[in-house]
GROMACS .gro file of C-alpha atoms in nm:
model
  460
    1MET     CA    1   9.320   8.752  14.463
    2LYS     CA    2   9.032   8.550  14.550
    3ARG     CA    3   8.925   8.527  14.160
    4ILE     CA    4   9.293   8.409  14.061
    5TYR     CA    5   9.328   8.144  14.367
    6CYS     CA    6   8.985   8.022  14.242
    7PHE     CA    7   9.123   8.005  13.873
    8ILE     CA    8   9.406   7.804  14.000
    9ILE     CA    9   9.231   7.565  14.142
   10ALA     CA   10   9.011   7.504  13.871
   11VAL     CA   11   9.305   7.444  13.625
   12VAL     CA   12   9.446   7.154  13.876
   13LEU     CA   13   9.125   6.998  13.917
   14THR     CA   14   9.063   6.995  13.515
   15THR     CA   15   9.425   6.823  13.468
   16GLN     CA   16   9.359   6.523  13.648
   17ASN     CA   17   9.322   6.180  13.502
   18PHE     CA   18   8.964   6.119  13.559
   19ASP     CA   19   8.949   5.772  13.384
   20ALA     CA   20   9.253   5.598  13.597
   21GLN     CA   21   9.185   5.272  13.669
   22TYR     CA   22   9.258   5.055  13.979
   23VAL     CA   23   9.153   4.748  14.180
   24GLY     CA   24   9.000   4.845  14.518
   25GLN     CA   25   8.733   4.790  14.757
   26ASP     CA   26   8.397   4.886  14.626
   27PRO     CA   27   8.275   5.221  14.791
   28ASP     CA   28   7.915   5.146  14.680
   29PHE     CA   29   7.879   4.804  14.850
   30THR     CA   30   7.755   4.766  15.177
   31SER     CA   31   7.972   4.501  15.356
   32LEU     CA   32   7.784   4.182  15.520
   33SER     CA   33   7.957   4.089  15.871
   34ASN     CA   34   7.932   3.779  16.069
   35VAL     CA   35   7.808   3.579  15.741
   36GLY     CA   36   7.758   3.203  15.795
   37GLN     CA   37   7.698   3.016  15.440
   38VAL     CA   38   7.744   3.217  15.146
   39VAL     CA   39   7.672   3.163  14.751
   40PHE     CA   40   7.751   3.419  14.506
   41SER     CA   41   7.600   3.427  14.165
   42ASN     CA   42   7.747   3.561  13.837
   43THR     CA   43   7.521   3.876  13.821
   44GLY     CA   44   7.643   4.002  14.153
   45ASN     CA   45   7.340   3.851  14.386
   46ILE     CA   46   7.438   3.715  14.724
   47TYR     CA   47   7.260   3.484  14.943
   48ARG     CA   48   7.352   3.424  15.289
   49GLY     CA   49   7.227   3.129  15.480
   50TYR     CA   50   7.221   3.126  15.872
   51LEU     CA   51   7.022   2.982  16.163
   52GLY     CA   52   6.712   3.206  16.296
   53ILE     CA   53   6.517   3.182  16.636
   54TYR     CA   54   6.363   2.907  16.827
   55SER     CA   55   5.992   2.919  16.789
   56PRO     CA   56   5.766   2.725  17.049
   57ASN     CA   57   5.734   2.356  17.006
   58SER     CA   58   5.955   2.350  16.685
   59SER     CA   59   6.318   2.300  16.599
   60MET     CA   60   6.528   2.648  16.494
   61ASN     CA   61   6.438   2.805  16.168
   62TYR     CA   62   6.682   2.814  15.907
   63ASN     CA   63   6.709   3.141  15.719
   64ILE     CA   64   6.799   3.238  15.350
   65THR     CA   65   6.829   3.597  15.266
   66ARG     CA   66   6.911   3.762  14.915
   67TYR     CA   67   7.130   4.058  14.881
   68LEU     CA   68   7.142   4.277  14.586
   69PRO     CA   69   7.493   4.373  14.397
   70ASN     CA   70   7.539   4.676  14.662
   71GLY     CA   71   7.505   4.481  14.939
   72THR     CA   72   7.127   4.596  15.043
   73VAL     CA   73   6.863   4.303  15.127
   74ASP     CA   74   6.656   4.244  14.837
   75PRO     CA   75   6.309   4.301  14.886
   76ASN     CA   76   6.148   4.103  14.618
   77PHE     CA   77   6.287   3.758  14.739
   78GLY     CA   78   6.087   3.578  14.979
   79ASN     CA   79   5.922   3.797  15.291
   80ASN     CA   80   6.105   4.105  15.246
   81GLY     CA   81   6.457   3.934  15.132
   82THR     CA   82   6.416   3.623  15.333
   83ILE     CA   83   6.292   3.264  15.300
   84SER     CA   84   6.273   3.035  15.628
   85PRO     CA   85   6.277   2.675  15.452
   86SER     CA   86   6.136   2.380  15.673
   87GLN     CA   87   6.440   2.186  15.695
   88ASN     CA   88   6.797   2.229  15.747
   89ILE     CA   89   6.973   2.300  15.400
   90THR     CA   90   7.300   2.374  15.249
   91LEU     CA   91   7.344   2.663  14.980
   92ARG     CA   92   7.475   2.550  14.654
   93ALA     CA   93   7.424   2.770  14.378
   94GLU     CA   94   7.218   3.010  14.174
   95VAL     CA   95   7.213   2.936  13.795
   96GLU     CA   96   6.975   3.124  13.528
   97ASN     CA   97   6.755   3.264  13.817
   98ASN     CA   98   6.750   2.960  13.995
   99LEU     CA   99   6.869   2.891  14.344
  100TYR     CA  100   6.974   2.542  14.429
  101LEU     CA  101   6.985   2.393  14.779
  102SER     CA  102   7.029   2.038  14.915
  103SER     CA  103   6.911   1.898  15.245
  104GLY     CA  104   7.033   1.518  15.327
  105ASN     CA  105   6.923   1.324  15.055
  106LYS     CA  106   6.725   1.598  14.846
  107VAL     CA  107   6.786   1.847  14.572
  108LEU     CA  108   6.565   2.172  14.609
  109LYS     CA  109   6.508   2.396  14.361
  110PHE     CA  110   6.337   2.775  14.426
  111ASN     CA  111   6.212   3.040  14.167
  112PHE     CA  112   6.389   3.403  14.175
  113ASN     CA  113   6.131   3.533  14.405
  114GLY     CA  114   6.216   3.272  14.626
  115THR     CA  115   5.921   3.027  14.579
  116PRO     CA  116   5.953   2.647  14.574
  117ASN     CA  117   6.014   2.530  14.186
  118SER     CA  118   5.664   2.377  14.115
  119ALA     CA  119   5.817   2.198  13.794
  120PHE     CA  120   6.108   2.018  13.962
  121GLY     CA  121   6.039   1.685  14.105
  122ASN     CA  122   5.760   1.727  14.372
  123ASN     CA  123   5.710   2.079  14.445
  124GLY     CA  124   6.065   2.179  14.407
  125GLU     CA  125   6.234   1.874  14.554
  126CYS     CA  126   6.427   1.544  14.395
  127ILE     CA  127   6.477   1.283  14.649
  128LEU     CA  128   6.763   1.060  14.576
  129ASN     CA  129   6.820   0.709  14.680
  130ILE     CA  130   7.152   0.733  14.826
  131PRO     CA  131   7.282   0.385  14.976
  132ASP     CA  132   7.318   0.369  15.352
  133ASN     CA  133   7.116   0.653  15.387
  134GLY     CA  134   7.396   0.900  15.262
  135SER     CA  135   7.366   1.262  15.202
  136ILE     CA  136   7.439   1.518  14.929
  137VAL     CA  137   7.801   1.683  14.947
  138ASN     CA  138   7.809   1.877  14.637
  139LEU     CA  139   7.623   1.938  14.320
  140VAL     CA  140   7.689   2.157  14.003
  141VAL     CA  141   7.437   2.250  13.763
  142SER     CA  142   7.499   2.250  13.368
  143SER     CA  143   7.381   2.495  13.124
  144ASP     CA  144   7.053   2.296  13.003
  145GLN     CA  145   6.979   2.283  13.387
  146SER     CA  146   7.045   1.937  13.454
  147ILE     CA  147   7.251   1.862  13.799
  148TYR     CA  148   7.564   1.639  13.852
  149VAL     CA  149   7.513   1.547  14.236
  150LYS     CA  150   7.791   1.408  14.417
  151THR     CA  151   7.704   1.230  14.761
  152SER     CA  152   7.850   1.008  15.048
  153SER     CA  153   7.738   0.741  15.280
  154THR     CA  154   7.931   0.465  15.465
  155SER     CA  155   7.950   0.235  15.157
  156GLY     CA  156   8.156   0.524  14.961
  157TYR     CA  157   8.121   0.804  14.727
  158ASN     CA  158   7.854   0.835  14.416
  159LEU     CA  159   7.801   1.026  14.129
  160PHE     CA  160   7.395   1.088  14.027
  161LYS     CA  161   7.230   1.297  13.716
  162VAL     CA  162   6.930   1.487  13.814
  163LEU     CA  163   6.722   1.612  13.497
  164PRO     CA  164   6.622   1.963  13.457
  165THR     CA  165   6.264   1.824  13.541
  166GLY     CA  166   6.384   1.693  13.878
  167ALA     CA  167   6.344   1.344  13.787
  168VAL     CA  168   6.674   1.131  13.841
  169ASP     CA  169   6.816   1.049  13.513
  170ALA     CA  170   6.824   0.656  13.516
  171ALA     CA  171   7.018   0.663  13.174
  172PHE     CA  172   7.325   0.813  13.351
  173GLY     CA  173   7.317   0.562  13.604
  174VAL     CA  174   7.466   0.582  13.947
  175LYS     CA  175   7.848   0.596  13.938
  176ASN     CA  176   8.001   0.451  14.249
  177PHE     CA  177   8.383   0.567  14.351
  178GLY     CA  178   8.422   0.357  14.635
  179ALA     CA  179   8.614   0.548  14.897
  180LEU     CA  180   8.768   0.790  14.606
  181ASN     CA  181   8.665   1.151  14.759
  182PHE     CA  182   8.601   1.338  14.394
  183ASN     CA  183   8.562   1.671  14.268
  184LEU     CA  184   8.311   1.809  14.006
  185SER     CA  185   8.409   2.053  13.728
  186LYS     CA  186   8.089   2.119  13.464
  187ILE     CA  187   8.171   2.205  13.123
  188ASN     CA  188   7.991   2.408  12.890
  189ASN     CA  189   7.853   2.127  12.669
  190ASN     CA  190   7.695   1.972  12.957
  191SER     CA  191   7.978   1.721  13.012
  192LEU     CA  192   8.131   1.641  13.298
  193VAL     CA  193   8.508   1.668  13.443
  194ILE     CA  194   8.567   1.433  13.765
  195SER     CA  195   8.917   1.460  13.939
  196HIS     CA  196   9.053   1.264  14.244
  197ALA     CA  197   9.360   1.135  14.367
  198GLY     CA  198   9.530   0.859  14.148
  199SER     CA  199   9.701   0.544  14.228
  200ASN     CA  200  10.012   0.683  14.346
  201THR     CA  201  10.052   0.973  14.564
  202ASN     CA  202  10.209   1.189  14.348
  203GLU     CA  203   9.948   1.145  14.062
  204TYR     CA  204   9.595   1.313  14.002
  205LYS     CA  205   9.332   1.148  13.793
  206LEU     CA  206   9.087   1.324  13.554
  207ILE     CA  207   8.795   1.166  13.392
  208LYS     CA  208   8.543   1.322  13.132
  209TYR     CA  209   8.193   1.222  13.094
  210THR     CA  210   7.958   1.256  12.828
  211PRO     CA  211   7.611   1.409  12.921
  212GLN     CA  212   7.486   1.062  12.858
  213GLY     CA  213   7.708   0.923  13.148
  214ASP     CA  214   7.961   0.733  12.901
  215LEU     CA  215   8.349   0.797  12.920
  216ASP     CA  216   8.455   1.076  12.675
  217THR     CA  217   8.687   0.850  12.462
  218THR     CA  218   8.833   1.135  12.266
  219PHE     CA  219   8.975   1.285  12.576
  220GLY     CA  220   9.334   1.141  12.707
  221ASN     CA  221   9.326   0.770  12.720
  222MET     CA  222   8.991   0.686  12.679
  223GLY     CA  223   8.861   0.939  12.877
  224ASN     CA  224   9.113   0.914  13.146
  225LEU     CA  225   9.401   1.160  13.203
  226ILE     CA  226   9.653   1.108  13.500
  227LEU     CA  227   9.873   1.411  13.577
  228PRO     CA  228  10.198   1.362  13.722
  229TYR     CA  229  10.116   1.581  14.023
  230VAL     CA  230   9.835   1.671  14.268
  231PRO     CA  231   9.663   1.999  14.189
  232ASN     CA  232   9.522   2.228  14.448
  233GLU     CA  233   9.232   2.317  14.176
  234VAL     CA  234   9.060   2.190  13.882
  235LEU     CA  235   8.837   2.425  13.659
  236VAL     CA  236   8.716   2.451  13.323
  237ASP     CA  237   8.701   2.765  13.143
  238LYS     CA  238   8.451   2.912  12.879
  239GLN     CA  239   8.628   2.710  12.575
  240ASN     CA  240   8.580   2.381  12.763
  241LYS     CA  241   8.938   2.385  12.820
  242ILE     CA  242   9.071   2.254  13.187
  243ILE     CA  243   9.281   2.450  13.403
  244THR     CA  244   9.456   2.320  13.712
  245ARG     CA  245   9.668   2.474  13.980
  246GLN     CA  246   9.898   2.355  14.192
  247GLY     CA  247  10.022   2.590  14.426
  248GLY     CA  248  10.138   2.903  14.250
  249THR     CA  249  10.172   2.703  13.896
  250LEU     CA  250   9.889   2.724  13.649
  251ARG     CA  251   9.855   2.485  13.360
  252LYS     CA  252   9.601   2.429  13.086
  253TYR     CA  253   9.466   2.141  12.878
  254ASN     CA  254   9.320   2.094  12.553
  255THR     CA  255   8.962   1.952  12.512
  256ASP     CA  256   9.123   1.635  12.423
  257GLY     CA  257   9.345   1.616  12.724
  258THR     CA  258   9.674   1.739  12.559
  259GLN     CA  259   9.879   1.987  12.763
  260ASP     CA  260   9.818   2.340  12.587
  261SER     CA  261  10.170   2.454  12.497
  262GLY     CA  262  10.073   2.802  12.407
  263PHE     CA  263   9.991   2.890  12.755
  264GLY     CA  264  10.238   3.058  12.947
  265ASN     CA  265  10.569   2.952  12.942
  266ASN     CA  266  10.604   2.587  12.783
  267GLY     CA  267  10.250   2.510  12.902
  268GLU     CA  268  10.266   2.658  13.262
  269PHE     CA  269  10.199   3.004  13.415
  270ASN     CA  270  10.379   3.062  13.763
  271LEU     CA  271  10.300   3.299  13.997
  272SER     CA  272  10.647   3.438  14.037
  273SER     CA  273  10.590   3.616  13.717
  274LEU     CA  274  10.351   3.868  13.856
  275THR     CA  275  10.533   3.908  14.197
  276THR     CA  276  10.801   3.841  14.416
  277GLU     CA  277  10.599   3.862  14.737
  278LEU     CA  278  10.506   3.480  14.871
  279VAL     CA  279  10.126   3.454  14.764
  280VAL     CA  280   9.949   3.215  14.912
  281ILE     CA  281   9.629   3.167  14.665
  282SER     CA  282   9.269   3.046  14.807
  283ASN     CA  283   9.066   2.973  14.491
  284MET     CA  284   9.068   3.050  14.080
  285ASP     CA  285   8.762   3.163  13.900
  286ILE     CA  286   8.699   3.252  13.528
  287ASP     CA  287   8.589   3.607  13.454
  288LYS     CA  288   8.337   3.722  13.184
  289ASN     CA  289   8.624   3.754  12.904
  290ASN     CA  290   8.742   3.382  12.984
  291LYS     CA  291   9.054   3.516  13.210
  292ILE     CA  292   9.145   3.344  13.487
  293MET     CA  293   9.152   3.547  13.821
  294LEU     CA  294   9.373   3.450  14.105
  295PHE     CA  295   9.240   3.533  14.469
  296GLY     CA  296   9.446   3.522  14.801
  297ASN     CA  297   9.668   3.661  15.040
  298ILE     CA  298  10.013   3.763  15.109
  299SER     CA  299  10.195   3.508  15.348
  300SER     CA  300  10.247   3.631  15.669
  301SER     CA  301  10.073   3.959  15.653
  302LYS     CA  302   9.749   4.116  15.649
  303ARG     CA  303   9.717   4.182  15.284
  304PHE     CA  304   9.468   4.093  14.993
  305PHE     CA  305   9.601   3.954  14.659
  306ILE     CA  306   9.395   3.954  14.339
  307GLY     CA  307   9.557   3.887  13.983
  308ARG     CA  308   9.430   3.850  13.659
  309ILE     CA  309   9.577   3.614  13.374
  310ASN     CA  310   9.527   3.649  13.035
  311THR     CA  311   9.385   3.344  12.806
  312ASN     CA  312   9.755   3.256  12.682
  313GLY     CA  313   9.889   3.252  13.022
  314THR     CA  314  10.060   3.563  13.008
  315PRO     CA  315  10.027   3.844  13.323
  316ASP     CA  316   9.723   4.081  13.233
  317THR     CA  317   9.907   4.433  13.301
  318THR     CA  318   9.613   4.622  13.218
  319PHE     CA  319   9.410   4.490  13.523
  320SER     CA  320   9.503   4.757  13.790
  321GLY     CA  321   9.748   5.036  13.864
  322ASN     CA  322   9.621   5.257  13.583
  323ALA     CA  323   9.655   4.978  13.334
  324THR     CA  324   9.993   4.877  13.460
  325SER     CA  325   9.984   4.602  13.698
  326ALA     CA  326   9.831   4.231  13.657
  327PHE     CA  327   9.781   4.221  14.037
  328TYR     CA  328   9.631   4.430  14.322
  329MET     CA  329   9.771   4.409  14.699
  330SER     CA  330   9.542   4.551  14.950
  331ALA     CA  331   9.736   4.781  15.259
  332PRO     CA  332   9.777   4.588  15.571
  333ASP     CA  333   9.505   4.627  15.827
  334MET     CA  334   9.694   4.660  16.131
  335THR     CA  335   9.392   4.620  16.333
  336LEU     CA  336   9.376   4.250  16.268
  337SER     CA  337   9.564   3.934  16.387
  338TRP     CA  338   9.574   3.796  16.017
  339SER     CA  339   9.298   3.815  15.717
  340THR     CA  340   9.221   3.628  15.421
  341LEU     CA  341   9.035   3.608  15.093
  342THR     CA  342   8.895   3.279  15.173
  343TYR     CA  343   8.662   3.237  14.867
  344CYS     CA  344   8.623   3.501  14.563
  345LYS     CA  345   8.373   3.508  14.257
  346SER     CA  346   8.376   3.746  13.967
  347THR     CA  347   8.042   3.882  13.856
  348ASP     CA  348   7.956   3.976  13.484
  349ASP     CA  349   8.004   4.374  13.535
  350ASP     CA  350   8.390   4.334  13.639
  351LYS     CA  351   8.379   4.310  14.015
  352TYR     CA  352   8.474   4.026  14.283
  353ASN     CA  353   8.227   3.911  14.583
  354CYS     CA  354   8.473   3.789  14.850
  355TYR     CA  355   8.449   3.601  15.162
  356THR     CA  356   8.674   3.693  15.405
  357ASN     CA  357   8.832   3.521  15.739
  358GLN     CA  358   8.954   3.759  16.006
  359ARG     CA  359   9.118   3.708  16.313
  360MET     CA  360   9.046   4.020  16.569
  361GLY     CA  361   9.171   3.894  16.877
  362LEU     CA  362   9.322   3.600  17.033
  363ALA     CA  363   8.964   3.412  17.027
  364SER     CA  364   8.779   3.640  16.804
  365TYR     CA  365   8.696   3.549  16.451
  366GLN     CA  366   8.463   3.712  16.204
  367GLN     CA  367   8.372   3.612  15.851
  368ASN     CA  368   8.283   3.916  15.615
  369VAL     CA  369   8.183   3.971  15.267
  370ILE     CA  370   8.329   4.250  15.102
  371LYS     CA  371   8.362   4.344  14.693
  372PHE     CA  372   8.615   4.456  14.489
  373THR     CA  373   8.608   4.661  14.143
  374SER     CA  374   8.836   4.681  13.910
  375ASN     CA  375   8.719   5.020  13.782
  376PHE     CA  376   8.840   5.242  14.072
  377PRO     CA  377   8.768   5.507  14.055
  378ALA     CA  378   8.475   5.495  13.827
  379SER     CA  379   8.528   5.663  13.507
  380LEU     CA  380   8.387   6.021  13.519
  381SER     CA  381   8.165   6.197  13.277
  382THR     CA  382   8.173   6.542  13.451
  383SER     CA  383   8.227   6.819  13.196
  384GLU     CA  384   8.451   7.140  13.235
  385ALA     CA  385   8.216   7.352  13.364
  386GLU     CA  386   8.119   7.101  13.619
  387ILE     CA  387   8.458   7.059  13.751
  388LYS     CA  388   8.526   7.434  13.788
  389ASN     CA  389   8.271   7.438  14.038
  390VAL     CA  390   8.437   7.212  14.322
  391GLU     CA  391   8.726   7.342  14.533
  392ILE     CA  392   8.950   7.101  14.726
  393TYR     CA  393   9.199   7.286  14.951
  394PRO     CA  394   9.476   7.300  15.111
  395ASN     CA  395   9.679   7.026  14.926
  396PRO     CA  396   9.911   6.924  15.016
  397VAL     CA  397   9.728   6.906  15.336
  398SER     CA  398   9.835   6.850  15.715
  399ASP     CA  399   9.517   6.799  15.883
  400VAL     CA  400   9.156   6.972  15.778
  401LEU     CA  401   9.094   6.918  15.402
  402ASN     CA  402   8.794   7.146  15.270
  403ILE     CA  403   8.555   7.092  15.016
  404ARG     CA  404   8.353   7.369  14.854
  405LEU     CA  405   8.105   7.257  14.600
  406GLY     CA  406   7.879   7.486  14.299
  407ILE     CA  407   7.553   7.637  14.382
  408ASN     CA  408   7.285   7.374  14.373
  409GLU     CA  409   7.531   7.063  14.459
  410LYS     CA  410   7.495   6.899  14.801
  411LEU     CA  411   7.755   6.680  14.918
  412GLN     CA  412   7.643   6.334  14.996
  413LYS     CA  413   7.996   6.151  15.077
  414ILE     CA  414   8.346   6.157  15.001
  415ASN     CA  415   8.554   5.818  15.024
  416ILE     CA  416   8.950   5.839  15.087
  417TYR     CA  417   9.141   5.571  14.899
  418SER     CA  418   9.520   5.490  14.940
  419MET     CA  419   9.731   5.469  14.634
  420ASP     CA  420   9.678   5.058  14.611
  421GLY     CA  421   9.309   5.110  14.607
  422ARG     CA  422   9.222   5.044  15.005
  423LEU     CA  423   8.928   5.239  15.104
  424VAL     CA  424   9.050   5.421  15.447
  425PHE     CA  425   8.841   5.694  15.502
  426THR     CA  426   8.460   5.761  15.462
  427GLY     CA  427   8.277   6.059  15.576
  428THR     CA  428   8.011   6.345  15.485
  429ASP     CA  429   8.142   6.648  15.577
  430GLU     CA  430   8.272   6.940  15.377
  431LYS     CA  431   8.558   6.996  15.658
  432THR     CA  432   8.719   6.683  15.725
  433ASP     CA  433   9.005   6.627  15.979
  434ILE     CA  434   9.258   6.361  15.831
  435LYS     CA  435   9.543   6.394  16.019
  436PHE     CA  436   9.522   6.042  16.144
  437LEU     CA  437   9.622   5.938  15.805
  438SER     CA  438  10.001   5.864  15.730
  439ALA     CA  439  10.208   6.094  15.510
  440GLY     CA  440  10.201   5.998  15.113
  441ASN     CA  441   9.952   6.048  14.814
  442TYR     CA  442   9.566   5.951  14.818
  443LEU     CA  443   9.280   5.936  14.603
  444LEU     CA  444   8.962   6.170  14.695
  445GLU     CA  445   8.603   6.084  14.530
  446VAL     CA  446   8.353   6.354  14.617
  447LYS     CA  447   7.995   6.244  14.537
  448THR     CA  448   7.742   6.505  14.541
  449ASN     CA  449   7.355   6.503  14.460
  450LYS     CA  450   7.448   6.578  14.068
  451ASN     CA  451   7.804   6.457  13.982
  452THR     CA  452   8.113   6.247  14.093
  453TYR     CA  453   8.484   6.402  14.125
  454ASN     CA  454   8.800   6.278  14.178
  455LYS     CA  455   9.114   6.456  14.295
  456LYS     CA  456   9.458   6.293  14.380
  457ILE     CA  457   9.548   6.486  14.755
  458ILE     CA  458   9.898   6.473  14.932
  459LYS     CA  459   9.894   6.407  15.303
  460ASN     CA  460  10.181   6.571  15.473
   0.00000   0.00000   0.00000
């Protein structure tokens, strides 16, 4: 009887779909809690800026720690993962293994190991002559390592260009926008798009500059394009096309400023074609395949939202749900008053680093960094012989779930996920009491010293 029982279990295990693709919270990432400033890189590195402690006869130190893509501190950065610049700084970007910061009227560049880049400016610093003792507001780094810098002072907003050497580009000049608060969007050919409010309240203006600082006369009307609406976001994709987002409506514009009529429905994509849920988008991003990522949350709930749009403006139904859905929605976390994805960035390995803002109670807030993966559970390569060495019982289960491994295999971790990809339990015991889970279907991931196994379980 015992042999028959084991054989039946083995058959059930080997007939599961081990290549199912879902979006879910990455179980291999160590979440970061109570973070301050954060910068995400395309490679998955995370930089966290925060105040240190007072030292005698000095001001408060400012620390920057770099975390590896798995969420652990990178010991190869600075002193055991941390650098402490001698001035208050703002994290800006990591581009081509260089870290860019700003402090007042200075642009700072650091090497990948955390030391100042001595080939940039004066020992890693470029000082801008900003009118009226103004300061840097934002910057973007072009593919040739030149830097476009937005500044602000009592006399208005200005645009500078810093060369890869750290010298201010005198030929580009200083563009003064007066009281117009503009946004920066870099283009892959080192050009730049400036966006700001139009002369009317229901208009928005895009301006395209060449790397030399001239208006790009091939764009719009002699370098200017007036939009008959006010977008929430403007970004540029890998083909140098401009994408705007107005609430849940996306539009794409060609490099000459004409609207891309082949995008979506007559040049527009509307979020309602993805879901009937009321979604509030926080930000867009372009992934490594030039697809559009949408990040946000479900209005009036505690659920995260991530969607993916094809380059032609159609929902990418291969994104999640075992290649059946273009979006992911997390299960609600009832322990929180509310929770939002404030800002997210795609990485080169199809994962998504996200800065979250959560309210724990009436006056308790917390900002965390979490990571999602679009390949959950991960594709497995276990052979049929290896799968036969695992027993998971009973299934369906009411309380205690048992895991029996083969000879020479040791349990390292088990993860249990809801069917929408939310991690609901992590443990290390072969006997696990899961009676606290609501009735329904779940995905069980078993990690051993040799393999990783996935199994659908039913909770009664």
